[in-house]
Amino acid sequence: MFTEGTIVAQASAQGVAARGIIRLSGDSALDVVASFFAPCDVLNDRQTPPSSLEHTARPIVSNLSAPSVARGWFAPWGTEPPLRFVKCALFYWPKGRGFTGERAVELHLPGSQPILDAATRLICSTKRARLATKGEFTLRAFLNGRIDLTQAEAVLGAIEANSDVELRNALEQLSGSLAKDFDRLRENLLNTLGEMEAGFDFVDEDIEFITEDSVKKQIETALDDVETALARSRRQLDSDRSLRVALAGAPNVGKSSLFNSLTQLFSTDARSAALVSDVAGTTRDYLESDLVVDDVRFTLVDAAGIESVESVDPNAPTPRELAQRALERVYSEAALILKCYDSSNVSTVDALDSLTSYDVPTLLVATKCDDPDMKTSGIQTSCATGRGIADLGRLVAMKLRERMEQGEIVPSTAIRCQEALAEARDALKNALALLNGSELRDDFLVASELRLALDAIGTITGKVHTDELLDNIFSRFCIGK
């Protein structure tokens, strides 16, 4: 893994903006841009670019041991005539004070992409800096002890956040809250292991540094913490991959009309329209539409109506049979099921009984409530008049937000935690089994299991890591982060 030298990359997003940022990190970060930067205070007029880049006796940064800001002009196309300058603010951080832990510089330039590209090429052409690889700035921050792996993944989580809930979870993890939990767990296990191993050195002198009951209690506490963390990460994975809302009900209760109404109101791309017909069973496949309601993104699914279909030939199922078989997957993968029934035909409620077998939250929705004075159970909606459509969308968003807030962990961290926490759990269970076994009792084996648990937990925050693990994490970043 090559992380030497000074690196440079565009840190702001590609495209037109009021301001763009070029980021450098490494010992030569300031020196490599100094030849192309003219501070404003050496000019007679702040609004007029200089005619040359003659160096003054005073350096750009007067105190190299403190962060500072210098305003002036930068020459993205180099020093060859004709000189062309753009306004620039130069931010400087000394070693140990910036994000990466190295000397760092940011050039804040006009957000024109040609200007930012020219500045990056110019800096690389000096041969004193190279283009950063994916995630190398964050990788250097990790290697220099500025952040741990959970915080590094939180950086990516913040970049990829699709809602305020996801952003808040990422920022909370970036603050180090998750790392503190694992560090505390690891420290407690280290103390237990240390006391056990201290006793090994005095085994012949009958000196007891920690009692067996105390060891058991501490391992049981650690096991509870690991189980809680494992459930927490699984909860995050469930909430992240299952933000799908399924419409369910008997044929012809108005699911497709409701699908179209919600799509028209809340989708940025309403091209996915369901077929609407008075003929029952018109929908046999299922349609999906991506909706955004109150900053919550989810996929609305319109599937076939629930009905009893007798199989004529099990080896050659009809399209209607296949549609019914597909419903099981649609409902089991949903985060929320909208149980729809026709308000003018209460017998359509009976079809909803089959949904009780799914461990999925539900909302009861009454469709075709065209009469404003109609009173029925559930959320009253009318696709003909628009009644209740917006309220239904907001209620769905509220329910999904509650589910998302249970996650609290960036998805990439939750995925990576699963294997490590499972290994730690198994090792701690083995340690307890050894302690409880009268004939197989061996404190050295117990200590060995505790070391396995410590290594597994250490991989979560990066106390224990390999190049393969780091490559897998940071390869998902973009250049400049």
GROMACS .gro file of C-alpha atoms in nm:
model
  481
    1MET     CA    1   0.000   0.000   0.000
    2PHE     CA    2   0.174   0.316  -0.126
    3THR     CA    3   0.103   0.617   0.096
    4GLU     CA    4   0.423   0.818   0.066
    5GLY     CA    5   0.493   1.162  -0.078
    6THR     CA    6   0.262   1.457  -0.124
    7ILE     CA    7  -0.076   1.395  -0.283
    8VAL     CA    8  -0.325   1.624  -0.454
    9ALA     CA    9  -0.684   1.591  -0.575
   10GLN     CA   10  -1.002   1.786  -0.624
   11ALA     CA   11  -1.196   1.766  -0.298
   12SER     CA   12  -1.517   1.932  -0.414
   13ALA     CA   13  -1.774   1.767  -0.638
   14GLN     CA   14  -1.728   1.764  -1.014
   15GLY     CA   15  -1.932   2.021  -1.205
   16VAL     CA   16  -2.011   2.391  -1.196
   17ALA     CA   17  -2.017   2.562  -0.856
   18ALA     CA   18  -1.936   2.895  -0.697
   19ARG     CA   19  -1.625   2.746  -0.536
   20GLY     CA   20  -1.405   2.445  -0.600
   21ILE     CA   21  -1.142   2.296  -0.369
   22ILE     CA   22  -0.803   2.144  -0.448
   23ARG     CA   23  -0.659   1.951  -0.152
   24LEU     CA   24  -0.293   1.860  -0.085
   25SER     CA   25  -0.143   1.651   0.194
   26GLY     CA   26   0.224   1.579   0.264
   27ASP     CA   27   0.549   1.751   0.358
   28SER     CA   28   0.566   1.947   0.029
   29ALA     CA   29   0.201   2.057   0.030
   30LEU     CA   30   0.280   2.426   0.086
   31ASP     CA   31   0.604   2.447  -0.112
   32VAL     CA   32   0.453   2.292  -0.426
   33VAL     CA   33   0.186   2.564  -0.458
   34ALA     CA   34   0.397   2.859  -0.341
   35SER     CA   35   0.546   2.922  -0.685
   36PHE     CA   36   0.199   2.980  -0.831
   37PHE     CA   37   0.040   3.181  -0.550
   38ALA     CA   38   0.060   3.558  -0.491
   39PRO     CA   39  -0.079   3.688  -0.158
   40CYS     CA   40  -0.313   3.986  -0.181
   41ASP     CA   41  -0.126   4.195   0.074
   42VAL     CA   42   0.179   4.231  -0.156
   43LEU     CA   43  -0.041   4.393  -0.419
   44ASN     CA   44  -0.142   4.755  -0.450
   45ASP     CA   45  -0.500   4.662  -0.542
   46ARG     CA   46  -0.681   4.359  -0.408
   47GLN     CA   47  -0.906   4.343  -0.715
   48THR     CA   48  -0.624   4.355  -0.968
   49PRO     CA   49  -0.419   4.042  -1.038
   50PRO     CA   50  -0.040   4.076  -1.029
   51SER     CA   51   0.165   4.118  -1.341
   52SER     CA   52   0.423   3.862  -1.229
   53LEU     CA   53   0.491   3.599  -0.964
   54GLU     CA   54   0.807   3.748  -0.817
   55HIS     CA   55   0.872   3.608  -0.474
   56THR     CA   56   0.892   3.844  -0.181
   57ALA     CA   57   1.109   3.801   0.124
   58ARG     CA   58   0.802   3.722   0.334
   59PRO     CA   59   0.665   3.366   0.299
   60ILE     CA   60   0.300   3.295   0.228
   61VAL     CA   61   0.255   3.152   0.580
   62SER     CA   62   0.438   3.346   0.850
   63ASN     CA   63   0.407   3.078   1.119
   64LEU     CA   64   0.445   2.722   0.990
   65SER     CA   65   0.345   2.573   1.326
   66ALA     CA   66  -0.007   2.720   1.329
   67PRO     CA   67  -0.306   2.694   1.093
   68SER     CA   68  -0.359   3.002   0.878
   69VAL     CA   69  -0.543   3.145   0.578
   70ALA     CA   70  -0.387   3.351   0.298
   71ARG     CA   71  -0.591   3.527   0.031
   72GLY     CA   72  -0.456   3.614  -0.308
   73TRP     CA   73  -0.423   3.494  -0.665
   74PHE     CA   74  -0.335   3.160  -0.817
   75ALA     CA   75  -0.200   3.083  -1.166
   76PRO     CA   76  -0.363   2.748  -1.264
   77TRP     CA   77  -0.195   2.751  -1.608
   78GLY     CA   78   0.157   2.804  -1.475
   79THR     CA   79   0.414   3.082  -1.488
   80GLU     CA   80   0.467   3.094  -1.863
   81PRO     CA   81   0.335   3.411  -2.033
   82PRO     CA   82   0.069   3.517  -2.072
   83LEU     CA   83   0.000   3.484  -1.702
   84ARG     CA   84  -0.361   3.413  -1.615
   85PHE     CA   85  -0.473   3.441  -1.253
   86VAL     CA   86  -0.785   3.352  -1.056
   87LYS     CA   87  -0.878   3.456  -0.705
   88CYS     CA   88  -0.774   3.204  -0.442
   89ALA     CA   89  -0.797   3.147  -0.067
   90LEU     CA   90  -0.516   2.923   0.064
   91PHE     CA   91  -0.586   2.729   0.385
   92TYR     CA   92  -0.284   2.581   0.563
   93TRP     CA   93  -0.259   2.320   0.842
   94PRO     CA   94   0.073   2.217   1.001
   95LYS     CA   95   0.158   1.856   1.073
   96GLY     CA   96  -0.068   1.707   1.338
   97ARG     CA   97  -0.340   1.969   1.306
   98GLY     CA   98  -0.527   1.879   0.986
   99PHE     CA   99  -0.755   1.593   0.885
  100THR     CA  100  -0.480   1.363   0.759
  101GLY     CA  101  -0.234   1.440   1.038
  102GLU     CA  102   0.017   1.562   0.778
  103ARG     CA  103   0.098   1.912   0.656
  104ALA     CA  104  -0.200   2.005   0.441
  105VAL     CA  105  -0.316   2.280   0.206
  106GLU     CA  106  -0.648   2.358   0.043
  107LEU     CA  107  -0.685   2.594  -0.250
  108HIS     CA  108  -1.033   2.745  -0.271
  109LEU     CA  109  -1.076   2.854  -0.632
  110PRO     CA  110  -1.364   2.949  -0.863
  111GLY     CA  111  -1.574   2.638  -0.921
  112SER     CA  112  -1.512   2.616  -1.296
  113GLN     CA  113  -1.408   2.261  -1.382
  114PRO     CA  114  -1.144   2.368  -1.640
  115ILE     CA  115  -0.977   2.586  -1.373
  116LEU     CA  116  -0.973   2.303  -1.118
  117ASP     CA  117  -0.842   2.054  -1.376
  118ALA     CA  118  -0.568   2.295  -1.482
  119ALA     CA  119  -0.461   2.357  -1.121
  120THR     CA  120  -0.443   1.982  -1.049
  121ARG     CA  121  -0.241   1.915  -1.365
  122LEU     CA  122  -0.006   2.202  -1.284
  123ILE     CA  123   0.066   2.075  -0.934
  124CYS     CA  124   0.127   1.720  -1.059
  125SER     CA  125   0.358   1.852  -1.334
  126THR     CA  126   0.602   1.977  -1.071
  127LYS     CA  127   0.681   1.612  -0.984
  128ARG     CA  128   0.666   1.713  -0.618
  129ALA     CA  129   0.311   1.586  -0.577
  130ARG     CA  130   0.109   1.306  -0.732
  131LEU     CA  131  -0.262   1.247  -0.784
  132ALA     CA  132  -0.418   1.082  -0.479
  133THR     CA  133  -0.568   0.737  -0.508
  134LYS     CA  134  -0.925   0.660  -0.399
  135GLY     CA  135  -0.974   0.737  -0.032
  136GLU     CA  136  -0.606   0.813   0.026
  137PHE     CA  137  -0.669   1.129   0.228
  138THR     CA  138  -0.895   0.938   0.467
  139LEU     CA  139  -0.654   0.641   0.467
  140ARG     CA  140  -0.370   0.868   0.575
  141ALA     CA  141  -0.591   1.010   0.850
  142PHE     CA  142  -0.643   0.653   0.974
  143LEU     CA  143  -0.278   0.551   0.948
  144ASN     CA  144  -0.174   0.865   1.133
  145GLY     CA  145  -0.415   0.793   1.416
  146ARG     CA  146  -0.651   1.082   1.345
  147ILE     CA  147  -0.954   0.855   1.299
  148ASP     CA  148  -1.035   0.485   1.331
  149LEU     CA  149  -1.195   0.260   1.069
  150THR     CA  150  -1.550   0.322   1.189
  151GLN     CA  151  -1.495   0.697   1.150
  152ALA     CA  152  -1.338   0.645   0.806
  153GLU     CA  153  -1.648   0.455   0.695
  154ALA     CA  154  -1.861   0.733   0.844
  155VAL     CA  155  -1.693   0.977   0.603
  156LEU     CA  156  -1.817   0.764   0.314
  157GLY     CA  157  -2.155   0.729   0.484
  158ALA     CA  158  -2.191   1.107   0.504
  159ILE     CA  159  -2.103   1.143   0.135
  160GLU     CA  160  -2.354   0.878   0.030
  161ALA     CA  161  -2.635   0.978   0.270
  162ASN     CA  162  -2.975   1.001   0.100
  163SER     CA  163  -3.166   1.150   0.393
  164ASP     CA  164  -3.120   1.363   0.701
  165VAL     CA  165  -3.147   1.049   0.917
  166GLU     CA  166  -2.864   0.875   0.730
  167LEU     CA  167  -2.653   1.191   0.747
  168ARG     CA  168  -2.715   1.229   1.119
  169ASN     CA  169  -2.617   0.865   1.182
  170ALA     CA  170  -2.299   0.909   0.977
  171LEU     CA  171  -2.201   1.229   1.159
  172GLU     CA  172  -2.269   1.065   1.495
  173GLN     CA  173  -2.042   0.775   1.401
  174LEU     CA  174  -1.782   1.019   1.266
  175SER     CA  175  -1.772   1.186   1.608
  176GLY     CA  176  -1.633   0.859   1.747
  177SER     CA  177  -1.937   0.739   1.943
  178LEU     CA  178  -1.930   0.389   1.796
  179ALA     CA  179  -1.554   0.356   1.835
  180LYS     CA  180  -1.578   0.449   2.204
  181ASP     CA  181  -1.820   0.161   2.264
  182PHE     CA  182  -1.586  -0.093   2.104
  183ASP     CA  183  -1.276   0.055   2.267
  184ARG     CA  184  -1.441   0.029   2.609
  185LEU     CA  185  -1.540  -0.333   2.540
  186ARG     CA  186  -1.188  -0.417   2.425
  187GLU     CA  187  -1.028  -0.242   2.724
  188ASN     CA  188  -1.240  -0.443   2.969
  189LEU     CA  189  -1.142  -0.768   2.800
  190LEU     CA  190  -0.776  -0.665   2.798
  191ASN     CA  191  -0.790  -0.601   3.172
  192THR     CA  192  -0.946  -0.942   3.230
  193LEU     CA  193  -0.685  -1.114   3.014
  194GLY     CA  194  -0.404  -0.919   3.181
  195GLU     CA  195  -0.511  -1.029   3.530
  196MET     CA  196  -0.541  -1.389   3.415
  197GLU     CA  197  -0.197  -1.389   3.256
  198ALA     CA  198  -0.045  -1.223   3.564
  199GLY     CA  199  -0.168  -1.522   3.762
  200PHE     CA  200   0.004  -1.762   3.521
  201ASP     CA  201   0.343  -1.624   3.630
  202PHE     CA  202   0.272  -1.705   3.996
  203VAL     CA  203   0.081  -2.029   3.957
  204ASP     CA  204   0.328  -2.218   4.180
  205GLU     CA  205   0.300  -1.959   4.458
  206ASP     CA  206  -0.079  -1.986   4.489
  207ILE     CA  207  -0.133  -1.614   4.431
  208GLU     CA  208  -0.476  -1.535   4.282
  209PHE     CA  209  -0.496  -1.208   4.087
  210ILE     CA  210  -0.857  -1.257   3.979
  211THR     CA  211  -1.120  -1.504   4.096
  212GLU     CA  212  -1.291  -1.750   3.867
  213ASP     CA  213  -1.631  -1.596   3.942
  214SER     CA  214  -1.497  -1.251   3.848
  215VAL     CA  215  -1.359  -1.385   3.517
  216LYS     CA  216  -1.694  -1.545   3.435
  217LYS     CA  217  -1.885  -1.230   3.521
  218GLN     CA  218  -1.661  -1.010   3.306
  219ILE     CA  219  -1.679  -1.247   3.010
  220GLU     CA  220  -2.058  -1.268   3.042
  221THR     CA  221  -2.079  -0.888   3.045
  222ALA     CA  222  -1.858  -0.870   2.737
  223LEU     CA  223  -2.071  -1.135   2.565
  224ASP     CA  224  -2.386  -0.932   2.635
  225ASP     CA  225  -2.221  -0.623   2.485
  226VAL     CA  226  -2.115  -0.816   2.174
  227GLU     CA  227  -2.466  -0.963   2.131
  228THR     CA  228  -2.615  -0.614   2.163
  229ALA     CA  229  -2.372  -0.475   1.904
  230LEU     CA  230  -2.444  -0.767   1.672
  231ALA     CA  231  -2.819  -0.708   1.695
  232ARG     CA  232  -2.762  -0.338   1.636
  233SER     CA  233  -2.564  -0.400   1.318
  234ARG     CA  234  -2.822  -0.649   1.191
  235ARG     CA  235  -3.095  -0.395   1.256
  236GLN     CA  236  -2.906  -0.144   1.044
  237LEU     CA  237  -2.869  -0.392   0.758
  238ASP     CA  238  -3.241  -0.468   0.770
  239SER     CA  239  -3.340  -0.101   0.768
  240ASP     CA  240  -3.093  -0.018   0.491
  241ARG     CA  241  -3.187  -0.287   0.242
  242SER     CA  242  -3.561  -0.315   0.311
  243LEU     CA  243  -3.702   0.033   0.253
  244ARG     CA  244  -3.973  -0.108   0.030
  245VAL     CA  245  -4.342  -0.041   0.077
  246ALA     CA  246  -4.579  -0.302  -0.069
  247LEU     CA  247  -4.943  -0.248  -0.161
  248ALA     CA  248  -5.150  -0.551  -0.064
  249GLY     CA  249  -5.516  -0.643  -0.098
  250ALA     CA  250  -5.772  -0.835  -0.296
  251PRO     CA  251  -5.791  -0.786  -0.674
  252ASN     CA  252  -5.955  -0.465  -0.791
  253VAL     CA  253  -5.957  -0.283  -0.456
  254GLY     CA  254  -5.771   0.013  -0.607
  255LYS     CA  255  -5.407  -0.070  -0.536
  256SER     CA  256  -5.288   0.028  -0.883
  257SER     CA  257  -5.477   0.357  -0.872
  258LEU     CA  258  -5.323   0.427  -0.533
  259PHE     CA  259  -4.980   0.339  -0.673
  260ASN     CA  260  -5.028   0.588  -0.957
  261SER     CA  261  -5.156   0.863  -0.726
  262LEU     CA  262  -4.864   0.830  -0.484
  263THR     CA  263  -4.618   0.813  -0.773
  264GLN     CA  264  -4.757   1.126  -0.935
  265LEU     CA  265  -4.742   1.316  -0.608
  266PHE     CA  266  -4.406   1.203  -0.464
  267SER     CA  267  -4.191   1.062  -0.747
  268THR     CA  268  -3.937   1.270  -0.937
  269ASP     CA  269  -3.974   1.028  -1.227
  270ALA     CA  270  -4.334   0.918  -1.271
  271ARG     CA  271  -4.280   0.699  -1.575
  272SER     CA  272  -4.376   0.377  -1.391
  273ALA     CA  273  -4.755   0.378  -1.411
  274ALA     CA  274  -4.965   0.076  -1.323
  275LEU     CA  275  -5.244  -0.050  -1.547
  276VAL     CA  276  -5.587   0.028  -1.405
  277SER     CA  277  -5.890  -0.178  -1.501
  278ASP     CA  278  -6.224  -0.290  -1.360
  279VAL     CA  279  -6.127  -0.645  -1.452
  280ALA     CA  280  -5.991  -0.826  -1.143
  281GLY     CA  281  -5.642  -0.969  -1.178
  282THR     CA  282  -5.512  -0.713  -1.429
  283THR     CA  283  -5.187  -0.675  -1.232
  284ARG     CA  284  -4.993  -1.003  -1.246
  285ASP     CA  285  -4.633  -0.885  -1.234
  286TYR     CA  286  -4.527  -0.608  -0.999
  287LEU     CA  287  -4.420  -0.248  -1.060
  288GLU     CA  288  -4.184  -0.033  -0.858
  289SER     CA  289  -4.160   0.343  -0.816
  290ASP     CA  290  -3.895   0.534  -0.619
  291LEU     CA  291  -4.057   0.799  -0.400
  292VAL     CA  292  -3.922   1.075  -0.174
  293VAL     CA  293  -4.150   1.196   0.104
  294ASP     CA  294  -4.025   1.438   0.371
  295ASP     CA  295  -3.665   1.351   0.277
  296VAL     CA  296  -3.730   0.976   0.319
  297ARG     CA  297  -3.656   0.764   0.011
  298PHE     CA  298  -3.835   0.436  -0.043
  299THR     CA  299  -3.960   0.207  -0.320
  300LEU     CA  300  -4.335   0.161  -0.362
  301VAL     CA  301  -4.432  -0.181  -0.498
  302ASP     CA  302  -4.762  -0.262  -0.673
  303ALA     CA  303  -4.811  -0.638  -0.691
  304ALA     CA  304  -5.091  -0.874  -0.788
  305GLY     CA  305  -5.406  -0.891  -0.580
  306ILE     CA  306  -5.433  -1.160  -0.314
  307GLU     CA  307  -5.659  -1.439  -0.434
  308SER     CA  308  -5.702  -1.811  -0.411
  309VAL     CA  309  -5.596  -1.979  -0.736
  310GLU     CA  310  -5.638  -2.352  -0.784
  311SER     CA  311  -5.349  -2.524  -0.953
  312VAL     CA  312  -5.446  -2.721  -1.262
  313ASP     CA  313  -5.098  -2.847  -1.345
  314PRO     CA  314  -4.821  -2.797  -1.084
  315ASN     CA  315  -4.559  -2.844  -1.356
  316ALA     CA  316  -4.708  -2.573  -1.576
  317PRO     CA  317  -4.838  -2.295  -1.349
  318THR     CA  318  -5.050  -2.024  -1.505
  319PRO     CA  319  -4.938  -1.658  -1.499
  320ARG     CA  320  -5.193  -1.598  -1.224
  321GLU     CA  321  -5.042  -1.876  -1.012
  322LEU     CA  322  -4.692  -1.739  -1.065
  323ALA     CA  323  -4.810  -1.393  -0.959
  324GLN     CA  324  -4.946  -1.534  -0.632
  325ARG     CA  325  -4.621  -1.718  -0.562
  326ALA     CA  326  -4.426  -1.396  -0.614
  327LEU     CA  327  -4.628  -1.218  -0.346
  328GLU     CA  328  -4.452  -1.406  -0.066
  329ARG     CA  329  -4.115  -1.253  -0.163
  330VAL     CA  330  -4.266  -0.908  -0.218
  331TYR     CA  331  -4.423  -0.900   0.130
  332SER     CA  332  -4.133  -1.063   0.318
  333GLU     CA  333  -3.884  -0.810   0.176
  334ALA     CA  334  -4.101  -0.507   0.258
  335ALA     CA  335  -4.034  -0.262   0.540
  336LEU     CA  336  -4.403  -0.173   0.546
  337ILE     CA  337  -4.720  -0.323   0.396
  338LEU     CA  338  -5.018  -0.106   0.305
  339LYS     CA  339  -5.322  -0.330   0.362
  340CYS     CA  340  -5.576  -0.197   0.113
  341TYR     CA  341  -5.949  -0.273   0.105
  342ASP     CA  342  -6.241  -0.131  -0.092
  343SER     CA  343  -6.446   0.092   0.140
  344SER     CA  344  -6.758   0.010  -0.062
  345ASN     CA  345  -6.702  -0.365  -0.032
  346VAL     CA  346  -6.600  -0.463   0.322
  347SER     CA  347  -6.569  -0.828   0.221
  348THR     CA  348  -6.236  -0.737   0.060
  349VAL     CA  349  -6.092  -0.712   0.411
  350ASP     CA  350  -6.094  -1.092   0.432
  351ALA     CA  351  -5.809  -1.118   0.180
  352LEU     CA  352  -5.583  -0.934   0.424
  353ASP     CA  353  -5.590  -1.219   0.677
  354SER     CA  354  -5.306  -1.398   0.495
  355LEU     CA  355  -5.073  -1.109   0.576
  356THR     CA  356  -5.059  -1.197   0.946
  357SER     CA  357  -4.789  -1.457   0.875
  358TYR     CA  358  -4.538  -1.187   0.778
  359ASP     CA  359  -4.337  -1.017   1.049
  360VAL     CA  360  -4.372  -0.679   0.878
  361PRO     CA  361  -4.540  -0.359   1.008
  362THR     CA  362  -4.867  -0.271   0.833
  363LEU     CA  363  -5.102   0.022   0.777
  364LEU     CA  364  -5.471  -0.029   0.700
  365VAL     CA  365  -5.582   0.180   0.400
  366ALA     CA  366  -5.941   0.228   0.288
  367THR     CA  367  -5.962   0.302  -0.086
  368LYS     CA  368  -6.238   0.458  -0.300
  369CYS     CA  369  -6.355   0.690  -0.021
  370ASP     CA  370  -6.497   0.931  -0.276
  371ASP     CA  371  -6.777   1.047  -0.043
  372PRO     CA  372  -6.624   1.305   0.194
  373ASP     CA  373  -6.871   1.205   0.466
  374MET     CA  374  -6.777   0.837   0.450
  375LYS     CA  375  -6.637   0.695   0.777
  376THR     CA  376  -6.437   0.373   0.762
  377SER     CA  377  -6.153   0.203   0.943
  378GLY     CA  378  -5.799   0.284   0.847
  379ILE     CA  379  -5.656   0.572   0.647
  380GLN     CA  380  -5.926   0.701   0.412
  381THR     CA  381  -5.813   0.766   0.055
  382SER     CA  382  -5.970   0.853  -0.277
  383CYS     CA  383  -5.770   0.854  -0.599
  384ALA     CA  384  -6.064   1.024  -0.773
  385THR     CA  385  -6.066   1.328  -0.541
  386GLY     CA  386  -5.711   1.308  -0.399
  387ARG     CA  387  -5.845   1.262  -0.047
  388GLY     CA  388  -5.587   1.128   0.199
  389ILE     CA  389  -5.313   1.062  -0.062
  390ALA     CA  390  -5.068   1.319   0.074
  391ASP     CA  391  -5.146   1.223   0.434
  392LEU     CA  392  -5.081   0.857   0.352
  393GLY     CA  393  -4.745   0.944   0.196
  394ARG     CA  394  -4.639   1.143   0.502
  395LEU     CA  395  -4.750   0.867   0.739
  396VAL     CA  396  -4.550   0.610   0.543
  397ALA     CA  397  -4.244   0.840   0.561
  398MET     CA  398  -4.289   0.877   0.938
  399LYS     CA  399  -4.306   0.499   0.988
  400LEU     CA  400  -3.998   0.442   0.774
  401ARG     CA  401  -3.809   0.719   0.951
  402GLU     CA  402  -3.874   0.547   1.283
  403ARG     CA  403  -3.731   0.227   1.135
  404MET     CA  404  -3.426   0.406   0.993
  405GLU     CA  405  -3.351   0.574   1.325
  406GLN     CA  406  -3.311   0.231   1.483
  407GLY     CA  407  -3.004   0.165   1.266
  408GLU     CA  408  -2.759   0.424   1.398
  409ILE     CA  409  -2.464   0.263   1.216
  410VAL     CA  410  -2.331   0.340   0.870
  411PRO     CA  411  -2.431   0.045   0.645
  412SER     CA  412  -2.074  -0.037   0.534
  413THR     CA  413  -1.967  -0.059   0.900
  414ALA     CA  414  -2.267  -0.276   0.986
  415ILE     CA  415  -2.175  -0.518   0.707
  416ARG     CA  416  -1.812  -0.539   0.818
  417CYS     CA  417  -1.908  -0.574   1.186
  418GLN     CA  418  -2.113  -0.886   1.129
  419GLU     CA  419  -1.828  -1.132   1.079
  420ALA     CA  420  -1.600  -0.975   1.342
  421LEU     CA  421  -1.872  -0.965   1.609
  422ALA     CA  422  -1.977  -1.322   1.530
  423GLU     CA  423  -1.616  -1.435   1.577
  424ALA     CA  424  -1.591  -1.246   1.906
  425ARG     CA  425  -1.921  -1.393   2.026
  426ASP     CA  426  -1.813  -1.750   1.945
  427ALA     CA  427  -1.476  -1.701   2.118
  428LEU     CA  428  -1.639  -1.563   2.433
  429LYS     CA  429  -1.890  -1.850   2.437
  430ASN     CA  430  -1.602  -2.097   2.406
  431ALA     CA  431  -1.425  -1.925   2.695
  432LEU     CA  432  -1.734  -1.959   2.915
  433ALA     CA  433  -1.776  -2.323   2.817
  434LEU     CA  434  -1.416  -2.392   2.918
  435LEU     CA  435  -1.466  -2.220   3.252
  436ASN     CA  436  -1.784  -2.416   3.320
  437GLY     CA  437  -1.631  -2.752   3.223
  438SER     CA  438  -1.497  -2.930   3.528
  439GLU     CA  439  -1.280  -3.183   3.344
  440LEU     CA  440  -1.175  -2.974   3.046
  441ARG     CA  441  -1.094  -2.662   3.253
  442ASP     CA  442  -0.779  -2.499   3.118
  443ASP     CA  443  -0.711  -2.132   3.195
  444PHE     CA  444  -0.454  -2.112   2.915
  445LEU     CA  445  -0.721  -2.209   2.663
  446VAL     CA  446  -0.960  -1.955   2.816
  447ALA     CA  447  -0.696  -1.686   2.772
  448SER     CA  448  -0.645  -1.799   2.412
  449GLU     CA  449  -1.016  -1.756   2.339
  450LEU     CA  450  -1.008  -1.407   2.493
  451ARG     CA  451  -0.722  -1.314   2.260
  452LEU     CA  452  -0.928  -1.431   1.962
  453ALA     CA  453  -1.218  -1.215   2.080
  454LEU     CA  454  -0.986  -0.916   2.126
  455ASP     CA  455  -0.844  -0.953   1.775
  456ALA     CA  456  -1.192  -0.978   1.624
  457ILE     CA  457  -1.312  -0.664   1.804
  458GLY     CA  458  -0.988  -0.490   1.712
  459THR     CA  459  -1.058  -0.532   1.342
  460ILE     CA  460  -1.375  -0.322   1.375
  461THR     CA  461  -1.196  -0.004   1.477
  462GLY     CA  462  -0.867  -0.088   1.306
  463LYS     CA  463  -0.660  -0.174   1.615
  464VAL     CA  464  -0.595  -0.493   1.418
  465HIS     CA  465  -0.586  -0.459   1.040
  466THR     CA  466  -0.436  -0.593   0.718
  467ASP     CA  467  -0.361  -0.429   0.385
  468GLU     CA  468  -0.639  -0.636   0.230
  469LEU     CA  469  -0.891  -0.499   0.479
  470LEU     CA  470  -0.781  -0.139   0.420
  471ASP     CA  471  -0.787  -0.183   0.042
  472ASN     CA  472  -1.140  -0.320   0.063
  473ILE     CA  473  -1.263  -0.024   0.270
  474PHE     CA  474  -1.089   0.267   0.099
  475SER     CA  475  -1.137   0.146  -0.258
  476ARG     CA  476  -1.502   0.245  -0.222
  477PHE     CA  477  -1.410   0.611  -0.173
  478CYS     CA  478  -1.381   0.864  -0.452
  479ILE     CA  479  -1.057   1.045  -0.536
  480GLY     CA  480  -1.019   1.353  -0.319
  481LYS     CA  481  -1.162   1.200   0.000
   0.00000   0.00000   0.00000
